[in-house]
Tab-separated table of C-alpha atoms in Angstrom:
chain	number	residue	atom	x	y	z
A	1	MET	CA	7.933	-6.122	21.529
A	2	GLU	CA	12.129	-6.203	21.251
A	3	LEU	CA	12.791	-8.082	17.782
A	4	GLU	CA	16.144	-10.408	17.912
A	5	PHE	CA	19.200	-8.251	16.538
A	6	PHE	CA	19.967	-9.538	12.588
A	7	SER	CA	16.851	-12.156	12.448
A	8	ALA	CA	14.696	-11.970	10.069
A	9	ALA	CA	12.331	-10.044	11.295
A	10	PHE	CA	14.839	-7.246	12.291
A	11	LEU	CA	16.247	-7.567	8.657
A	12	SER	CA	12.780	-7.232	7.216
A	13	ALA	CA	11.587	-4.130	9.564
A	14	LEU	CA	14.621	-2.636	8.627
A	15	LEU	CA	13.997	-2.642	5.047
A	16	ALA	CA	10.779	-1.764	5.460
A	17	ILE	CA	11.614	1.651	7.348
A	18	ILE	CA	14.628	2.033	4.646
A	19	LEU	CA	11.707	2.142	1.962
A	20	ILE	CA	9.644	4.122	3.781
A	21	ASP	CA	12.718	6.532	4.845
A	22	LEU	CA	12.908	6.850	0.662
A	23	VAL	CA	9.617	7.329	-0.728
A	24	LEU	CA	8.070	9.704	2.406
A	25	ALA	CA	11.319	11.812	2.466
A	26	GLY	CA	10.436	15.403	2.500
A	27	ASP	CA	12.185	18.069	0.186
A	28	ASN	CA	13.727	20.054	2.962
A	29	ALA	CA	17.026	21.072	0.837
A	30	LEU	CA	14.108	23.089	-1.276
A	31	ILE	CA	12.294	24.580	1.551
A	32	ILE	CA	15.359	25.750	3.373
A	33	GLY	CA	16.326	27.399	-0.279
A	34	LEU	CA	12.803	28.957	-0.640
A	35	VAL	CA	12.682	30.317	2.890
A	36	ALA	CA	16.068	31.545	2.956
A	37	ARG	CA	16.721	33.093	-0.607
A	38	ASN	CA	15.183	36.889	0.449
A	39	LEU	CA	17.940	36.809	3.749
A	40	PRO	CA	21.446	38.499	3.501
A	41	LYS	CA	24.290	35.760	2.834
A	42	ASN	CA	25.914	35.368	6.344
A	43	THR	CA	22.316	34.911	7.587
A	44	GLN	CA	21.589	32.570	4.888
A	45	ASN	CA	24.459	30.125	6.285
A	46	LYS	CA	22.976	30.361	9.971
A	47	VAL	CA	19.415	29.162	8.625
A	48	ILE	CA	20.519	26.247	6.705
A	49	PHE	CA	22.222	24.932	10.135
A	50	TRP	CA	19.679	25.831	12.412
A	51	GLY	CA	16.624	24.820	10.149
A	52	THR	CA	18.568	21.450	9.612
A	53	PHE	CA	19.060	21.052	13.398
A	54	GLY	CA	15.655	22.333	14.191
A	55	ALA	CA	14.256	19.840	11.268
A	56	ILE	CA	16.158	16.827	12.754
A	57	ALA	CA	15.056	17.728	16.928
A	58	ILE	CA	11.194	17.836	15.825
A	59	ARG	CA	11.459	14.540	13.832
A	60	ALA	CA	13.631	12.803	16.926
A	61	ALA	CA	10.585	14.169	19.441
A	62	MET	CA	8.084	13.180	16.960
A	63	ALA	CA	9.914	9.328	16.736
A	64	ILE	CA	9.927	9.072	20.377
A	65	LEU	CA	6.697	10.495	20.850
A	66	VAL	CA	5.309	7.746	18.474
A	67	VAL	CA	6.764	4.493	20.447
A	68	TYR	CA	4.093	5.680	23.233
A	69	ILE	CA	1.307	6.936	21.239
A	70	LEU	CA	1.236	3.285	19.095
A	71	ASN	CA	0.690	2.145	22.463
A	72	VAL	CA	-2.374	3.841	23.656
A	73	PRO	CA	-5.476	1.624	22.279
A	74	GLY	CA	-7.138	2.962	19.215
A	75	PHE	CA	-3.882	4.794	18.047
A	76	MET	CA	-2.707	1.700	16.144
A	77	LEU	CA	-6.207	1.690	14.024
A	78	GLY	CA	-6.139	5.096	13.564
A	79	GLY	CA	-2.371	5.004	12.722
A	80	GLY	CA	-3.125	2.146	10.280
A	81	LEU	CA	-5.859	3.843	8.494
A	82	ALA	CA	-3.521	7.034	8.078
A	83	LEU	CA	-0.956	4.784	6.357
A	84	VAL	CA	-3.629	3.656	3.767
A	85	TRP	CA	-4.303	6.954	3.083
A	86	ILE	CA	-0.719	7.948	2.958
A	87	ALA	CA	0.052	5.015	0.682
A	88	ARG	CA	-2.885	6.090	-1.985
A	89	LYS	CA	-1.477	9.579	-1.939
A	90	LEU	CA	1.788	8.059	-2.160
A	91	LEU	CA	0.831	6.373	-5.943
A	92	THR	CA	-1.645	9.023	-6.807
A	93	PRO	CA	-0.132	10.658	-10.198
A	94	GLU	CA	0.622	14.375	-9.577
A	95	PRO	CA	1.599	15.665	-13.137
A	96	ASP	CA	3.048	19.071	-11.551
A	97	ALA	CA	4.277	18.102	-8.032
A	98	ALA	CA	6.889	20.499	-8.145
A	99	ALA	CA	4.450	23.385	-7.609
A	100	ASN	CA	3.051	22.224	-4.577
A	101	HIS	CA	5.316	23.713	-1.690
A	102	LEU	CA	4.285	24.109	1.872
A	103	ALA	CA	6.373	27.276	2.000
A	104	LYS	CA	5.902	29.404	-0.996
A	105	ALA	CA	6.881	32.770	0.455
A	106	PRO	CA	10.531	33.994	1.540
A	107	ALA	CA	10.939	34.605	5.377
A	108	ALA	CA	12.008	38.355	6.581
A	109	THR	CA	13.952	36.952	9.657
A	110	PHE	CA	15.993	34.722	10.520
A	111	ALA	CA	13.796	33.463	13.218
A	112	GLY	CA	10.934	33.347	10.956
A	113	ALA	CA	12.886	31.010	8.568
A	114	VAL	CA	13.808	28.782	11.095
A	115	ARG	CA	10.230	28.458	12.229
A	116	THR	CA	9.172	27.691	8.960
A	117	ILE	CA	11.892	25.361	7.950
A	118	VAL	CA	10.655	23.401	11.511
A	119	ILE	CA	6.992	23.586	10.743
A	120	ALA	CA	7.337	22.153	7.325
A	121	ASP	CA	9.457	19.550	8.273
A	122	ALA	CA	7.301	18.763	11.085
A	123	VAL	CA	4.086	18.642	8.824
A	124	MET	CA	6.051	16.657	6.057
A	125	GLY	CA	7.581	14.072	8.901
A	126	VAL	CA	4.372	13.092	10.309
A	127	ASP	CA	3.635	10.300	7.751
A	128	ASN	CA	6.908	9.256	7.697
A	129	VAL	CA	7.491	8.962	11.465
A	130	LEU	CA	4.343	6.920	11.834
A	131	ALA	CA	4.873	4.635	9.075
A	132	ILE	CA	8.643	4.002	10.884
A	133	GLY	CA	6.609	3.647	14.451
A	134	GLY	CA	4.381	0.987	12.740
A	135	ALA	CA	6.965	-0.477	10.700
A	136	ALA	CA	9.403	-1.033	13.971
A	137	HIS	CA	6.761	-2.910	16.005
A	138	GLY	CA	7.704	-0.994	19.031
A	139	SER	CA	11.189	-1.696	19.062
A	140	ILE	CA	13.303	1.498	20.110
A	141	LEU	CA	16.428	0.401	18.147
A	142	LEU	CA	14.752	0.277	14.930
A	143	ILE	CA	13.253	3.591	15.504
A	144	VAL	CA	16.647	4.890	16.261
A	145	LEU	CA	18.001	3.459	13.253
A	146	GLY	CA	15.613	4.663	10.911
A	147	LEU	CA	16.040	7.943	12.028
A	148	ALA	CA	19.533	7.003	11.764
A	149	ILE	CA	18.777	6.407	7.856
A	150	SER	CA	16.395	9.470	7.602
A	151	VAL	CA	18.523	12.022	8.999
A	152	PRO	CA	21.630	11.972	6.214
A	153	ILE	CA	18.416	11.488	3.657
A	154	ILE	CA	17.203	14.577	4.795
A	155	VAL	CA	20.737	16.258	5.064
A	156	TRP	CA	23.121	14.737	2.245
A	157	GLY	CA	21.108	12.064	0.185
A	158	SER	CA	18.335	14.278	-1.685
A	159	GLN	CA	19.718	14.087	-4.803
A	160	LEU	CA	20.905	10.101	-4.558
A	161	VAL	CA	17.252	9.313	-3.546
A	162	ILE	CA	15.966	11.532	-6.735
A	163	LYS	CA	18.383	9.669	-8.815
A	164	LEU	CA	16.863	6.414	-7.594
A	165	VAL	CA	13.332	6.900	-7.605
A	166	ASP	CA	13.950	8.422	-11.378
A	167	ARG	CA	15.907	5.479	-12.608
A	168	TYR	CA	13.405	2.620	-10.709
A	169	PRO	CA	9.911	4.451	-10.531
A	170	SER	CA	9.138	0.893	-9.313
A	171	VAL	CA	10.459	1.392	-5.967
A	172	ILE	CA	7.551	3.709	-5.683
A	173	LEU	CA	5.004	0.997	-5.905
A	174	LEU	CA	6.730	-1.094	-3.935
A	175	GLY	CA	6.724	1.291	-1.126
A	176	GLY	CA	2.958	1.844	-1.522
A	177	ALA	CA	2.709	-1.969	-1.110
A	178	VAL	CA	4.952	-2.130	2.236
A	179	LEU	CA	3.067	1.107	3.301
A	180	ALA	CA	-0.087	-0.865	2.695
A	181	TRP	CA	1.179	-3.956	4.500
A	182	THR	CA	2.456	-1.963	7.553
A	183	ALA	CA	-1.132	-0.616	7.552
A	184	TYR	CA	-2.499	-4.004	7.744
A	185	SER	CA	-0.382	-5.258	10.409
A	186	MET	CA	-0.973	-2.645	12.546
A	187	ILE	CA	-4.572	-2.610	12.284
A	188	VAL	CA	-4.520	-6.315	13.087
A	189	ARG	CA	-2.763	-6.149	15.873
A	190	GLU	CA	-4.714	-3.061	17.361
A	191	PRO	CA	-5.079	-4.586	21.120
A	192	MET	CA	-8.938	-3.189	21.292
A	193	LEU	CA	-9.657	-5.542	17.942
A	194	VAL	CA	-7.080	-8.662	18.358
A	195	ALA	CA	-9.328	-10.533	20.471
A	196	TRP	CA	-11.983	-10.051	17.698
A	197	PHE	CA	-9.823	-11.068	14.957
A	198	GLU	CA	-8.951	-13.907	16.905
A	199	ALA	CA	-12.500	-15.173	17.172
A	200	HIS	CA	-13.277	-13.820	13.219
A	201	PRO	CA	-10.137	-14.884	11.297
A	202	ALA	CA	-11.706	-15.143	8.184
A	203	THR	CA	-12.155	-11.233	8.786
A	204	LYS	CA	-8.283	-10.822	8.397
A	205	LEU	CA	-8.207	-11.533	4.804
A	206	VAL	CA	-11.372	-9.569	3.942
A	207	VAL	CA	-9.233	-6.416	5.858
A	208	ALA	CA	-6.113	-7.513	3.783
A	209	ILE	CA	-7.882	-6.780	0.538
A	210	LEU	CA	-9.603	-4.092	1.379
A	211	ILE	CA	-6.584	-2.103	2.621
A	212	PHE	CA	-4.852	-3.174	-0.514
A	213	SER	CA	-7.358	-2.067	-2.951
A	214	ILE	CA	-7.942	0.970	-1.695
A	215	SER	CA	-4.089	1.818	-1.221
A	216	LEU	CA	-2.692	0.680	-4.750
A	217	GLY	CA	-6.089	1.843	-6.271
A	218	PRO	CA	-4.431	4.538	-8.538
A	219	TRP	CA	-2.239	1.929	-9.834
A	220	TYR	CA	-4.628	-0.288	-10.937
A	221	THR	CA	-6.959	2.171	-11.590
A	222	GLU	CA	-4.733	3.312	-14.439
A	223	ARG	CA	-4.505	-0.354	-16.290
A	224	LEU	CA	-8.326	-0.791	-16.260
A	225	SER	CA	-10.519	-0.121	-19.125
A	226	GLU	CA	-13.251	2.841	-19.201
A	227	GLN	CA	-15.679	-0.015	-18.461
A	228	MET	CA	-13.742	-1.718	-15.685
A	229	LYS	CA	-13.181	1.266	-13.609
A	230	PRO	CA	-16.417	1.208	-11.193
A	231	LEU	CA	-14.523	-1.749	-9.955
A	232	VAL	CA	-12.429	0.332	-8.062
A	233	VAL	CA	-15.310	1.692	-6.074
A	234	LEU	CA	-17.192	-1.302	-6.241
A	235	LEU	CA	-14.568	-4.048	-5.047
A	236	PRO	CA	-14.106	-2.125	-1.551
A	237	ALA	CA	-17.240	-1.372	-1.128
A	238	LEU	CA	-18.259	-4.393	-1.250
A	239	LEU	CA	-15.769	-5.827	1.132
A	240	VAL	CA	-16.841	-2.947	3.540
A	241	TRP	CA	-20.588	-4.256	3.328
A	242	MET	CA	-19.132	-7.748	4.025
A	243	LEU	CA	-17.263	-6.629	6.776
A	244	ALA	CA	-19.891	-4.415	8.541
A	245	PHE	CA	-22.361	-7.320	8.587
A	246	GLU	CA	-19.551	-9.299	10.361
A	247	VAL	CA	-19.329	-6.370	12.968
A	248	ALA	CA	-22.998	-5.818	13.500
A	249	ALA	CA	-23.280	-9.554	14.107
A	250	SER	CA	-20.814	-9.256	16.925
A	251	VAL	CA	-22.339	-5.598	18.254
A	252	TRP	CA	-25.941	-6.970	17.970
A	253	LYS	CA	-25.014	-10.635	18.680
A	254	VAL	CA	-27.026	-12.119	15.808
A	255	GLN	CA	-26.220	-14.936	13.581
A	256	VAL	CA	-25.029	-13.928	10.398
A	257	ASP	CA	-24.116	-17.573	9.334
A	258	TYR	CA	-27.126	-19.622	7.430
A	259	LEU	CA	-25.450	-22.968	8.668
A	260	LEU	CA	-26.478	-21.527	12.079
A	261	ALA	CA	-29.209	-19.329	11.513
A	262	ARG	CA	-32.085	-19.898	14.570
A	263	ASP	CA	-34.955	-17.819	13.027
A	264	GLN	CA	-36.862	-16.398	9.930
A	265	GLY	CA	-35.023	-12.912	11.077
A	266	GLU	CA	-31.390	-14.492	10.885
A	267	TYR	CA	-32.061	-16.239	7.644
A	268	LEU	CA	-33.583	-12.538	6.497
A	269	LEU	CA	-30.328	-11.242	7.494
A	270	GLU	CA	-28.005	-13.540	5.596
A	271	GLY	CA	-30.063	-13.271	2.604
A	272	LEU	CA	-29.315	-9.297	2.848
A	273	ARG	CA	-25.793	-9.753	3.343
A	274	TRP	CA	-25.405	-11.684	0.105
A	275	MET	CA	-27.758	-10.246	-2.156
A	276	GLY	CA	-28.447	-6.652	-0.537
A	277	TRP	CA	-25.370	-4.867	-2.118
A	278	LEU	CA	-26.866	-5.780	-5.545
A	279	PRO	CA	-29.334	-3.106	-5.922
A	280	LEU	CA	-26.971	-0.840	-4.442
A	281	ALA	CA	-24.081	-1.379	-6.782
A	282	ALA	CA	-26.927	-1.346	-9.832
A	283	LEU	CA	-27.651	2.433	-8.450
A	284	PHE	CA	-24.360	3.346	-8.079
A	285	LEU	CA	-23.598	2.577	-12.116
A	286	TRP	CA	-26.773	3.928	-13.052
A	287	VAL	CA	-26.165	7.424	-11.001
A	288	ARG	CA	-22.551	6.996	-12.653
A	289	GLU	CA	-23.277	6.613	-15.938
A	290	GLN	CA	-25.779	9.821	-15.813
A	291	LEU	CA	-23.010	11.766	-14.244
A	292	ILE	CA	-20.920	10.691	-17.246
A	293	GLN	CA	-23.702	11.609	-19.842
A	294	ARG	CA	-24.121	15.177	-18.303
A	295	SER	CA	-20.651	16.064	-18.299
A	296	ARG	CA	-20.328	15.134	-21.752
A	297	ARG	CA	-23.547	17.311	-22.805
A	298	THR	CA	-21.901	19.905	-21.009
A	299	ALA	CA	-18.882	19.571	-22.474
A	300	ARG	CA	-20.725	19.901	-25.820
A	301	GLY	CA	-22.890	22.742	-25.338
B	1	MET	CA	6.474	18.490	-0.606
B	2	LEU	CA	7.874	14.896	-1.075
B	3	LEU	CA	11.506	14.449	-2.397
B	4	ILE	CA	10.000	12.218	-5.081
B	5	HIS	CA	7.751	14.637	-6.482
B	6	ARG	CA	11.431	16.566	-7.622
B	7	SER	CA	11.370	13.783	-10.301
B	8	GLN	CA	8.272	13.971	-12.904
B	9	ARG	CA	8.767	9.716	-13.409
B	10	ALA	CA	8.652	9.373	-9.708
B	11	ALA	CA	6.135	11.679	-9.474
B	12	ASN	CA	3.903	9.736	-11.984
B	13	ALA	CA	5.224	6.075	-10.753
B	14	VAL	CA	1.859	4.523	-11.923
B	15	ARG	CA	2.454	5.280	-15.176
B	16	THR	CA	6.083	5.661	-15.985
B	17	VAL	CA	7.277	2.123	-14.036
B	18	SER	CA	8.553	-0.660	-16.304
B	19	PRO	CA	6.672	-3.819	-16.812
B	20	GLY	CA	9.704	-5.949	-15.203
B	21	GLY	CA	9.010	-3.612	-12.087
B	22	GLU	CA	5.407	-3.669	-12.356
B	23	LEU	CA	5.339	-7.620	-12.405
B	24	PHE	CA	7.827	-7.903	-9.401
B	25	VAL	CA	5.596	-5.433	-7.253
B	26	ALA	CA	2.618	-7.124	-8.492
B	27	SER	CA	4.106	-10.188	-7.207
B	28	VAL	CA	5.157	-9.238	-4.073
B	29	VAL	CA	1.482	-7.873	-3.811
B	30	ILE	CA	-0.107	-11.373	-4.555
B	31	CYS	CA	2.711	-12.798	-1.934
B	32	MET	CA	1.255	-10.369	0.943
B	33	ILE	CA	-2.472	-11.082	0.087
B	34	MET	CA	-1.426	-15.034	0.309
B	35	ALA	CA	0.471	-14.464	3.215
B	36	SER	CA	-2.512	-12.830	4.900
B	37	PHE	CA	-4.800	-15.886	3.767
B	38	GLY	CA	-2.863	-18.058	5.413
B	39	ASP	CA	-3.126	-15.658	8.653
B	40	ALA	CA	-6.756	-15.550	7.886
B	41	VAL	CA	-7.575	-19.633	7.870
B	42	ASP	CA	-7.419	-21.746	11.017
B	43	PRO	CA	-5.215	-24.812	10.031
B	44	THR	CA	-6.925	-26.937	12.756
B	45	VAL	CA	-10.435	-26.608	11.156
B	46	LEU	CA	-8.593	-27.705	7.670
B	47	GLY	CA	-6.730	-30.243	9.183
B	48	GLU	CA	-9.833	-32.119	10.735
B	49	ALA	CA	-11.433	-31.877	6.880
B	50	GLY	CA	-8.150	-33.825	5.320
B	51	LEU	CA	-7.636	-30.214	3.212
B	52	GLU	CA	-4.893	-28.630	4.314
B	53	PHE	CA	-2.424	-30.741	2.003
B	54	ALA	CA	-4.667	-31.234	-0.646
B	55	LEU	CA	-5.388	-27.335	-1.104
B	56	PHE	CA	-2.359	-25.268	0.477
B	57	ASP	CA	0.781	-27.213	0.333
B	58	LEU	CA	1.891	-26.630	-2.954
B	59	GLY	CA	4.056	-29.226	-4.143
B	60	GLY	CA	4.536	-30.590	-0.605
B	61	GLU	CA	7.436	-28.089	-0.291
B	62	PHE	CA	5.565	-25.048	0.421
B	63	SER	CA	2.492	-24.032	2.618
B	64	VAL	CA	0.017	-21.244	1.786
B	65	LEU	CA	-0.711	-21.685	5.839
B	66	ALA	CA	2.976	-21.256	6.672
B	67	MET	CA	3.153	-18.187	5.239
B	68	ARG	CA	1.754	-16.240	7.844
B	69	HIS	CA	4.937	-16.569	9.413
B	70	TRP	CA	6.959	-14.882	6.709
B	71	HIS	CA	8.943	-11.222	7.269
B	72	LEU	CA	9.193	-8.778	4.073
B	73	LEU	CA	12.518	-9.936	3.523
B	74	GLN	CA	11.173	-13.590	2.549
B	75	LEU	CA	7.726	-11.754	0.901
B	76	LEU	CA	10.118	-9.764	-1.392
B	77	LEU	CA	12.296	-12.924	-2.411
B	78	ALA	CA	9.078	-14.908	-2.920
B	79	GLY	CA	7.641	-11.988	-5.108
B	80	ALA	CA	10.914	-12.130	-6.973
B	81	ALA	CA	10.760	-15.850	-7.739
B	82	LEU	CA	7.308	-15.692	-8.554
B	83	ALA	CA	7.966	-12.900	-11.231
B	84	ALA	CA	10.725	-14.800	-12.578
B	85	GLY	CA	8.655	-17.692	-13.020
B	86	ILE	CA	6.237	-15.799	-14.816
B	87	THR	CA	8.494	-14.246	-16.953
B	88	VAL	CA	9.968	-17.461	-17.852
B	89	LEU	CA	7.015	-18.647	-18.397
B	90	ARG	CA	5.575	-15.878	-20.671
B	91	VAL	CA	8.664	-16.251	-23.128
B	92	CYS	CA	8.556	-20.200	-23.091
B	93	SER	CA	4.903	-19.768	-24.179
B	94	THR	CA	5.573	-17.273	-26.677
B	95	ILE	CA	8.269	-19.334	-28.572
B	96	PHE	CA	6.053	-22.062	-28.416
B	97	TYR	CA	3.230	-20.081	-30.661
B	98	ARG	CA	5.410	-18.626	-32.602
B	99	ALA	CA	6.387	-22.135	-33.763
B	100	LEU	CA	3.035	-23.266	-33.973
B	101	ARG	CA	2.293	-19.945	-36.487
B	102	PRO	CA	1.934	-21.220	-40.019
B	103	ALA	CA	4.837	-20.162	-42.489
B	104	PRO	CA	2.810	-17.085	-45.179
B	105	ALA	CA	1.012	-19.095	-48.004
B	106	GLY	CA	3.384	-17.736	-50.737
B	107	GLY	CA	6.836	-18.272	-48.798
B	108	VAL	CA	9.356	-19.955	-49.915
B	109	GLU	CA	9.725	-21.993	-46.937
B	110	LYS	CA	6.168	-23.241	-46.985
B	111	VAL	CA	5.661	-27.267	-48.263
B	112	PRO	CA	3.629	-26.939	-51.088
B	113	ILE	CA	0.876	-29.830	-50.434
B	114	LYS	CA	-1.293	-31.079	-53.440
B	115	LEU	CA	-3.411	-34.103	-53.300
């Protein structure tokens, strides 16, 4: 799909890409510094140049690849689910985040250093490229613009990004929300599911709330009291339960709507759909309570 | 490692975010869910029941059903407007309730009423 240049859709997709680039940018400068710190001075400059060049090249190759991959049936759904996990991970607090590096040991050779930098960038850039591919709606121009924005961030803009997110941490929350929104739009655009969503339009809302409740879980968990914390599991589980009945009804061709039910079995199924989750929720709350009490006893003893 | 994790505040954004920023992002998320609601509801079904204006056309100017066509930019602007509206309501209600609070019993501004 090609978006009209400078239309609201184009500018929105560009804004989403910029936000994704900001919040999912990998710390290449630190990786390069860590890998090259034991090499001689003249080799260090070469490692910085070729490491950066390799990182940009691998990012460009992945961006081109993702455009084709997302056209394959099933990958849009897989990409959307991956983005839900990425958004959740982005919002999960990390007390000692600075200690987690992909490259801990310094390299002994030039080739080893460049290889480590390129592999680290490829690993760090997968989520970024996937999210940009989803937000670009298949527009090559937007993919190129996304790449043009992410490369300066990789090379020069790290301090600027750190200052921005340090001053305004809400940018991270907004990035998480945009990732969740992108995941939703990717899942409902999945070619294998488009017809099903057309036939079951109400499930789109269930999917949207399910995606937001999982992606933004770490955010609202922080605001919930201890008694309300089980909601973080119960709400998405209930939505999955409802969605599963809708999917099962389509697969086995049974009627789960009580207004259209034809026999006793279908009425029972409808009852199970609306009431069946209650004992499971009660069981979950009981097991959770037991585990909390056991951990308290262990801490005391 | 993500670049944002170089900042302790950004790595713990859910704890360090300002109330204003949090309200803005929450408003944007509400607008996103409303847009997906507009996407999920079939307007013709509501039209047949004569409900599309009664329930979803807020003030005759803004329709939840039309939000299905909104892009991120529009959702961000709507989120900002919603956050601003909530802030104004909060400030007004605070002023209102403060005015209603009685003066302390022994205060000089207390009017003595004796029956």
